[in-house]
XYZ file of C-alpha atoms in Angstrom:
489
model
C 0.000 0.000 0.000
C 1.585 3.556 -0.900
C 0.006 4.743 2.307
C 2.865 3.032 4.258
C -0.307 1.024 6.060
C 0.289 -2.351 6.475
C -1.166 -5.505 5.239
C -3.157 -6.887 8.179
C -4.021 -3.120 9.402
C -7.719 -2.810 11.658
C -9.858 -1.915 9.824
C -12.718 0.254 10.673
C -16.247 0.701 9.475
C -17.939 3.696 9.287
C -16.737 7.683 9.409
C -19.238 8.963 11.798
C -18.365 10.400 15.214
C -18.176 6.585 16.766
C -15.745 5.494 13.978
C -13.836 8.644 13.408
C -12.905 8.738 17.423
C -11.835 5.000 17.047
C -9.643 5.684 14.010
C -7.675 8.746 15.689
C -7.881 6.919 18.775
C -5.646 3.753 17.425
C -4.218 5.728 15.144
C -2.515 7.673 18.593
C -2.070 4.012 19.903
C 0.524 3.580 16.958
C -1.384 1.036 14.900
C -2.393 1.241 11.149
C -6.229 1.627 11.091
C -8.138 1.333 7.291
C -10.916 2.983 7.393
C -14.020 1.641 5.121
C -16.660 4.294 4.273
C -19.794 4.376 1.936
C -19.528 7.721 1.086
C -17.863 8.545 -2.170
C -16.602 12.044 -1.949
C -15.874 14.848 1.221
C -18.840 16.816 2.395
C -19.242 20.432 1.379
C -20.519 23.129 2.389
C -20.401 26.861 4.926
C -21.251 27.410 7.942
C -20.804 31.194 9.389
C -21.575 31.795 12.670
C -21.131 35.567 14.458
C -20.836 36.202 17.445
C -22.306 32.801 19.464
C -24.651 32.627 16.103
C -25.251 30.634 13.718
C -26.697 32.732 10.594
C -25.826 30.777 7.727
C -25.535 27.187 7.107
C -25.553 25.436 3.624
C -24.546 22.042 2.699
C -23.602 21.570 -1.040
C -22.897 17.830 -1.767
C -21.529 14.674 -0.610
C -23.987 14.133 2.234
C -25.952 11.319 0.527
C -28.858 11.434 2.906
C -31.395 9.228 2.905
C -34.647 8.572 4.554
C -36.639 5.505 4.521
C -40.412 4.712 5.582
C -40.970 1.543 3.339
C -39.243 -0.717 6.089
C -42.175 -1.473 7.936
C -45.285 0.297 9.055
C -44.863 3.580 10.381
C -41.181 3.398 11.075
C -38.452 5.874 9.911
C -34.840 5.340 9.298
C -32.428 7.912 8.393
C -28.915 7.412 6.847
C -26.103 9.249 5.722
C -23.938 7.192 3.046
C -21.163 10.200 3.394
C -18.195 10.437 4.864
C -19.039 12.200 8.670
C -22.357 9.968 8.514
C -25.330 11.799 9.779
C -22.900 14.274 11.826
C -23.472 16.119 8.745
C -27.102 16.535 9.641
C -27.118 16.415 13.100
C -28.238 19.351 15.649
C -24.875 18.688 18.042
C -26.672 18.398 21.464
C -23.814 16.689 23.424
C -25.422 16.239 26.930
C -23.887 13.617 29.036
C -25.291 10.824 30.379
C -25.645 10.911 34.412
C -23.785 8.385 36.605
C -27.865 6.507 37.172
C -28.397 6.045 33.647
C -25.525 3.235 33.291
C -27.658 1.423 36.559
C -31.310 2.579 36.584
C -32.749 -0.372 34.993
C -31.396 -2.749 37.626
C -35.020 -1.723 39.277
C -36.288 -3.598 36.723
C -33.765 -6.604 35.826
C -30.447 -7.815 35.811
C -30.510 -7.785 31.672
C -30.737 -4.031 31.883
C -27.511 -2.916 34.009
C -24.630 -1.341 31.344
C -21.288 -3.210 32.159
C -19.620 0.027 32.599
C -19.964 2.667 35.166
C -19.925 6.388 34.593
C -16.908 6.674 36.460
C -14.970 4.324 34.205
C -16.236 6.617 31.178
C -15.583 9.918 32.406
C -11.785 10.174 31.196
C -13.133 9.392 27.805
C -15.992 11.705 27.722
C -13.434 14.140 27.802
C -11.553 13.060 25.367
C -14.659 13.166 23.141
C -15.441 16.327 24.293
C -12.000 17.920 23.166
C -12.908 16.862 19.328
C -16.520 18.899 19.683
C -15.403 21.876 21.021
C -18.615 22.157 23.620
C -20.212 25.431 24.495
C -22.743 25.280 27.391
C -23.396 27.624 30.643
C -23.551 27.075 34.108
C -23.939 23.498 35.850
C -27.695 22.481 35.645
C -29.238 19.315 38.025
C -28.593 15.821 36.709
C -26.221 16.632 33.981
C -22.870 16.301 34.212
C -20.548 19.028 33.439
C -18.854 18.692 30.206
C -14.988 19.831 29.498
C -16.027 22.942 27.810
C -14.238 25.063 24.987
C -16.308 27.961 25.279
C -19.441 28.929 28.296
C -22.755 30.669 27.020
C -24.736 33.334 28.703
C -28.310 32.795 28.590
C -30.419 36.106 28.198
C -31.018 37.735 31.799
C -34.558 36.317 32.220
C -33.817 32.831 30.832
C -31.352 33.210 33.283
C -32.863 33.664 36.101
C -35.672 31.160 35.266
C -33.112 28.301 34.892
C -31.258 29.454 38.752
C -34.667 29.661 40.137
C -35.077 26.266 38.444
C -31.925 24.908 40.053
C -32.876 26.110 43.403
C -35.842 23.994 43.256
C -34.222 21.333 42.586
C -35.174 21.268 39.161
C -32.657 21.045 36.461
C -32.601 24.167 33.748
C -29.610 25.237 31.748
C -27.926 25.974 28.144
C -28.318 22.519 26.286
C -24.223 21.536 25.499
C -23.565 21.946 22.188
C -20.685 21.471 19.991
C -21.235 24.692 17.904
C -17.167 25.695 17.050
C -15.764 29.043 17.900
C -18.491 31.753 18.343
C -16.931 33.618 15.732
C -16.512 31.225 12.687
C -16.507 30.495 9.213
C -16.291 26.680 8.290
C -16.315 24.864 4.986
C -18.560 22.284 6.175
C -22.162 22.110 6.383
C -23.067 21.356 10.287
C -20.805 23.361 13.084
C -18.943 19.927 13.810
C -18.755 17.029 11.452
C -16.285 13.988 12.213
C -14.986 14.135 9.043
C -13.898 17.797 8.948
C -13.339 18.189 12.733
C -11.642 14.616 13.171
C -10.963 12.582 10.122
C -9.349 15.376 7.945
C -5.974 15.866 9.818
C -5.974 11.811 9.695
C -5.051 11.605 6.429
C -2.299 13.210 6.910
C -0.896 9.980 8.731
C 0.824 7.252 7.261
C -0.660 4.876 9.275
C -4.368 5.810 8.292
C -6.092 5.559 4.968
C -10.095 6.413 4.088
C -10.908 3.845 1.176
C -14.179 5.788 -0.119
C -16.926 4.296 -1.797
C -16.856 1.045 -0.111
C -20.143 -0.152 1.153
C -19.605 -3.265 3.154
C -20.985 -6.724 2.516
C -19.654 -8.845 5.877
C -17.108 -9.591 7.846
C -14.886 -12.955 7.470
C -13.728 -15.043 10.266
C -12.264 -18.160 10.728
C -10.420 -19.846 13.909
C -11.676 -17.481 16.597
C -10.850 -14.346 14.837
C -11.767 -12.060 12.302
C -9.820 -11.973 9.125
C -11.021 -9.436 6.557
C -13.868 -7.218 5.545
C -15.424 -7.788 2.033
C -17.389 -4.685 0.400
C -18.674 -3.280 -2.742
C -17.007 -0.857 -4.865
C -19.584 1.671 -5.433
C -17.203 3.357 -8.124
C -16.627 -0.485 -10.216
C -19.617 -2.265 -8.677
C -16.935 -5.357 -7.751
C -16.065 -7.182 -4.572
C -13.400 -6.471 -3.059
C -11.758 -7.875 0.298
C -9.724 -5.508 3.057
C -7.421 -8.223 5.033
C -7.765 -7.215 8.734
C -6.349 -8.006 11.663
C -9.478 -6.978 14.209
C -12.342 -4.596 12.892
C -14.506 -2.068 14.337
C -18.240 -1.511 13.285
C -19.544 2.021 13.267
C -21.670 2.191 10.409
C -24.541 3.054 12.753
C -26.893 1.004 14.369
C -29.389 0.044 11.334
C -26.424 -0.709 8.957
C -23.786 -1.950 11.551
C -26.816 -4.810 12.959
C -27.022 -6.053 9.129
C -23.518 -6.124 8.161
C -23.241 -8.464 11.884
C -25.923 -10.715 10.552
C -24.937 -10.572 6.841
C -21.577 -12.102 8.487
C -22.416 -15.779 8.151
C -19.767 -18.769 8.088
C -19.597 -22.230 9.399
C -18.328 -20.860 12.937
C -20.893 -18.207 12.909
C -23.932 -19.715 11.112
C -26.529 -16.681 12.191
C -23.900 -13.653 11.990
C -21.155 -12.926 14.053
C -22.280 -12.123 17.486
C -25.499 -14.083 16.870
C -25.183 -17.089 18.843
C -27.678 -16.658 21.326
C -29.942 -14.931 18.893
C -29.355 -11.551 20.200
C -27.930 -9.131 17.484
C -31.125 -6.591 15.892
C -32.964 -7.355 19.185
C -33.433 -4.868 22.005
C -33.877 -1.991 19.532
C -34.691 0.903 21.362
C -35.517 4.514 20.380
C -36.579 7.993 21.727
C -39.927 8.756 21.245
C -39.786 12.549 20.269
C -42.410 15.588 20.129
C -41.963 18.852 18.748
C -44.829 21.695 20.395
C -45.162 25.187 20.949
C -45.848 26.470 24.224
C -46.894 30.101 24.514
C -45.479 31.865 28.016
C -47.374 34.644 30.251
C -44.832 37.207 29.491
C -42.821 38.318 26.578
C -38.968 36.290 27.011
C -36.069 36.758 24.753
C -35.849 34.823 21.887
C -33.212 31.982 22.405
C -29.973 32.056 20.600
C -28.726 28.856 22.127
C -31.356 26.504 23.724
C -32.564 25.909 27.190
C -32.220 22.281 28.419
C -34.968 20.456 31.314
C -33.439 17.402 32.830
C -35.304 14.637 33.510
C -36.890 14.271 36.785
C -35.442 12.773 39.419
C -34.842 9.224 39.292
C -36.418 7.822 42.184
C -39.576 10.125 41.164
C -39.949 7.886 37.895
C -40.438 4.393 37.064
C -37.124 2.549 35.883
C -36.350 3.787 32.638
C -38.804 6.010 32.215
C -37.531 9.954 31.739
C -37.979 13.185 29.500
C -36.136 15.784 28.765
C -37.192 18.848 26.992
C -34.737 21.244 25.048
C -36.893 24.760 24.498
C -35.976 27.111 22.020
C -37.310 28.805 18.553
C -40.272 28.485 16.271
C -39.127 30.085 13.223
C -36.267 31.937 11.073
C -38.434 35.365 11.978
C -37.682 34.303 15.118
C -33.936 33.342 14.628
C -33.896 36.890 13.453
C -35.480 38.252 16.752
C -32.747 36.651 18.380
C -29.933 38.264 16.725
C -31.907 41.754 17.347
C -32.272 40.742 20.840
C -36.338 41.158 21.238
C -38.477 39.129 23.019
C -41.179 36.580 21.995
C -43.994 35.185 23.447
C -44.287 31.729 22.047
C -41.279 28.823 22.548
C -41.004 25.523 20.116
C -40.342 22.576 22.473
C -38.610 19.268 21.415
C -39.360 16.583 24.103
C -37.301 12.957 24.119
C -38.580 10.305 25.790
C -37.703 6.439 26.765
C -38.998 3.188 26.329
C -37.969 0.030 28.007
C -36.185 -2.199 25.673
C -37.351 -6.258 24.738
C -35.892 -8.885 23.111
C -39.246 -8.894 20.372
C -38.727 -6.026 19.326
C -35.542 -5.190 16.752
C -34.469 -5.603 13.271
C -34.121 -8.314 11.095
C -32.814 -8.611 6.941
C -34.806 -9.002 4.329
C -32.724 -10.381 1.585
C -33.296 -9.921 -2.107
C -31.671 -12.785 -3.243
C -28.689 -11.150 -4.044
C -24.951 -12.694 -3.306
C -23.858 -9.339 -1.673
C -25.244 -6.307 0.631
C -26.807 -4.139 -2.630
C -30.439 -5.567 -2.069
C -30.943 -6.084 1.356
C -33.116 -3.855 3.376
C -33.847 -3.984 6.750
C -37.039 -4.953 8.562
C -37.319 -2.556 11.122
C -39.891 -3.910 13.903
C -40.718 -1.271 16.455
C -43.942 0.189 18.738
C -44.359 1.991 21.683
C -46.366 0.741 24.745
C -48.721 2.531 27.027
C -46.132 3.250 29.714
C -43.716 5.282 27.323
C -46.847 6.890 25.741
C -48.006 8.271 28.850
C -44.602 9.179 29.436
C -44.715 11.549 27.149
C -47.880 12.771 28.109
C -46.413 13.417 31.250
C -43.399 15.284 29.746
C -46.254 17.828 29.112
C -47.537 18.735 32.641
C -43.731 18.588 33.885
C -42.478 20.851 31.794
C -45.733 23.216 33.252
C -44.683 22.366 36.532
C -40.867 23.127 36.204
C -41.294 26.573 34.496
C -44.046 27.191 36.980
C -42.103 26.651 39.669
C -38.974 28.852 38.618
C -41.652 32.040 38.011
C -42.890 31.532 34.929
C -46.300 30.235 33.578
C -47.342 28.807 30.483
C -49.992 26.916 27.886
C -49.269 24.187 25.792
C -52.322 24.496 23.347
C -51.220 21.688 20.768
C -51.709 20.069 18.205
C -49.413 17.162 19.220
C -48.362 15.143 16.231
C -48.618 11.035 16.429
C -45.288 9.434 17.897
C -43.007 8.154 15.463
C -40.807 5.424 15.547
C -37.671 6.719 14.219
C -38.176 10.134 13.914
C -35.395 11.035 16.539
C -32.754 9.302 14.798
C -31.883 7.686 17.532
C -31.872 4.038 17.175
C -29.401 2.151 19.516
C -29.696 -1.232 21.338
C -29.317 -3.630 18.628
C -25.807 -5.501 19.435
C -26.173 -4.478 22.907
C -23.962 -4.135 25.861
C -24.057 -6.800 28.903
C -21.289 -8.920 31.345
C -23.571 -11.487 30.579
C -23.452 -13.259 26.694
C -26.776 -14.516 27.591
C -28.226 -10.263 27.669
C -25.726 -8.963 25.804
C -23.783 -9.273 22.272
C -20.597 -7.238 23.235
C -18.608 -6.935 26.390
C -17.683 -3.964 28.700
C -15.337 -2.977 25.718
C -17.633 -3.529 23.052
C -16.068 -6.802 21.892
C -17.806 -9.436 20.682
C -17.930 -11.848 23.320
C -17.803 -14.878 20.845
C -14.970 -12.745 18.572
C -13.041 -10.239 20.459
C -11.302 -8.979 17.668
C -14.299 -7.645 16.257
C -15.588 -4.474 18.457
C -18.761 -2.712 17.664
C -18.803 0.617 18.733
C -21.472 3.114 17.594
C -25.139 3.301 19.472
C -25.573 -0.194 18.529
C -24.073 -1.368 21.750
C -26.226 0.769 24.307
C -27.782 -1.662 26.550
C -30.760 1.258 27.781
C -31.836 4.697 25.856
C -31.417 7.525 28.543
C -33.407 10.415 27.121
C -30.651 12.160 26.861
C -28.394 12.864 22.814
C -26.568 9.642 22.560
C -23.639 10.896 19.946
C -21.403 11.855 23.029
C -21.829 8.839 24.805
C -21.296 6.692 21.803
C -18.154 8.495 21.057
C -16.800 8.329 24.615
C -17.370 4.577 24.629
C -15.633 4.158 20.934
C -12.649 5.335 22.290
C -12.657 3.203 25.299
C -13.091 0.357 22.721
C -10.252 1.091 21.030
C -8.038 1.954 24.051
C -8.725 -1.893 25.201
C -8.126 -3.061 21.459
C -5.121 -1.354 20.885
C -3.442 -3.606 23.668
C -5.785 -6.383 23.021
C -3.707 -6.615 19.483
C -0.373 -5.443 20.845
């Protein structure tokens, strides 16, 4: 290879924030990483943003993105076959998880406890947190503090809302973004995208190269460990075969669960990872809302957005929280914000949980095809009552909250039908667990059946907090690669 990269180098699927970490990750271990992406060209595009805003944003090509409703009844998926992935779409709310997230669902069972503890991932969510350059305000209740690049000021009555908030206990802050420099012009088309803000100064090394336009098929394995990567030249339309010496899957959760199961040999007749029937099930997903909410009094119109926490944990049923991120309704009103007046209606976003179950996941449907080209996913996913009423709950909480901190308001609807998918936010699928019988992957997201092959994007959540998962995903990637990089030493 004219790289300099060797011949048995790991090879890594997938350039979105979980993959890119991973790459620069074992990259700064001192191994040769190949990096396998779908996308065919660099994204494009400008973003200028003056003085903590954002007032122009424009993506121009090589974001591929795609959006599918035809894999089963009233389910979304959304995909990015680009090199950043759907960071080139994304709105870069980088919350963190709290420490009772990674142990909440022990109320309910043992099959719901993550193997790893927020103190074991805290030195990596700062690593994570140094690629995204994070801008957020003061501490708020049951969110830890990020490592922060630059601290917002909320407007003076936002800010006092969100300390009266804290007083009560209640938690009310600036949401943590990763927005860039608050004085910035970007050739890119989202204010961080892993390719741009992490992959770009990559390819600079010798030991990395980005093969583009390589859509991957499966992974091969033989003798208790993984051997290459076969994928489709999207340029040729031919097979082609990437020798590896361990591989990491990061093509996101939809894509990453069928390239597992499209992985089929005599030592792995159902997919790698598949041998107690566990990879596509668990799928989990936020249920999301978007309302307006009209307040008693006239507030400024919200530059950055305003974050509510979840409520207290012992106040809600195992795995059952909401958090709300309030900010504008329009581009008139993005243009109130820059001229500073006030406004007397908010848009809401709410997130929500559900409890995960083995019945409920993805599955392939193949077309009959010898390689990944026709296959499309069967994507199998409800939600019950109890995360329903969740969300009709979020409703009167948020009410509450606000009331509580001095300010009143009405949440006169219409509230749009839940949508499976819509958050795009599906994780769960090659999930997390001590235990092989609960879980696909280990504590550091190796395949418990094939170690050398790591899967390390939202895929491997074992719950869905309803808190922005990129963060944790990308804290947890480079955890996974820390442990490979002396697994393969």
């Amino acid at each position: 290879m004219t790289s300099g990269v060797s011949d048995e180098p790991v090879v890594v699927i997938g350039s979105g924030p979980s993959g890119a970490v991973a790459a620069a990750r074992l990259v700064e271990r001192g191994l040769d990483v190949v990096m396998l992406d779908s996308g065919t060209m660099a994204p494009r595009g400008v973003v200028v943003r003056v003085a903590d805003h954002t007032v122009f944003r424009k993506r121009f090509s090589g974001t591929d993105y795609r959006k599918s409703s035809d894999t089963a009844e009233n389910v979304d998926w959304f995909s990015s076959l680009s090199q950043g992935g759907l960071s080139n779409h994304w709105t870069a709310a980088v919350p963190r998880f709290a420490p009772a997230d990674f142990d909440d669902g022990g109320r309910l069972d043992e099959r719901y406890v993550w193997p790893v503890t927020y103190g074991e991932l805290e030195p990596y969510y700062e690593i994570a947190e140094h690629h995204l350059t994070v801008t957020a305000g003061e501490k708020l209740n049951g969110v830890p503090s990020n490592r922060l690049r630059h601290r917002v000021r909320l407007p003076s009555d936002w800010a006092e809302l969100a300390s009266a908030a804290n007083d009560n206990g209640d938690g009310v802050g600036a949401l943590p973004m990763a927005k860039g420099h608050p004085w910035m012009v970007a050739l890119r088309g989202s204010e961080f995208d892993s390719y741009h803000c992490v992959l770009q100064s990559l390819l600079e090394s010798p030991r990395f190269l980005l093969r583009r336009g390589a859509h991957v098929d499966r992974i091969t394995a033989a003798n208790g460990r993984a051997e290459s990567v076969c994928y489709i030249d999207r340029a040729s339309g031919q097979t082609r075969v990437q020798r590896a010496r361990a591989v990491v899957v990061a093509a996101g959760t939809i894509d990453s669960t069928m390239i597992l199961l499209r992985s089929t040999s005599s030592e792995h007749p159902n997919g790698i990872g598949n041998e107690e029937g566990l990879v596509g099930r668990y799928l989990h997903d936020h249920p999301r809302e978007w309302w307006t909410a009209t307040t008693e009094r006239p507030m400024r119109a919200l530059a950055h957005p305003v974050y509510v926490a979840r409520a207290p944990y012992a106040d809600s049923e195992p795995l059952m929280g909401t958090s709300h991120t309030v900010g504008l309704t329009s581009g008139l009103q993005r243009i109130k914000s820059l001229m500073r007046r006030r406004v007397d209606v908010v848009g809401v976003q709410v997130f929500g949980t559900m409890v995960p179950r083995p019945d409920i996941g993805v599955t392939l449907e193949r077309s009959g095809a010898a390689d990944a080209v026709g296959d499309r996913p069967r994507i199998d996913l409800a939600y019950d009552d109890a995360a329903m009423r969740n969300m009709e709950f979020a409703r009167e909480r948020l009410r509450t909250v606000l009331a509580g901190a001095g300010l009143r308001i009405e949440i006169p609807g219409p509230f749009h039908s839940l949508r499976p998918g819509s958050s795009v936010h599906f994780a769960g699928t090659a999930r997390m667990h001590r235990d092989r019988k609960f879980g696909v992957v280990d504590s550091f997201n190796r395949v418990h059946d094939l170690p050398s092959v790591v899967v390390a994007d939202m895929s491997c959540f074992t719950t869905g907090p309803e808190k922005n998962p990129t963060l944790t995903a990308m804290a947890l990637a480079i955890r996974a690669a820390d442990q490979l990089a002396r697994d393969v030493a």
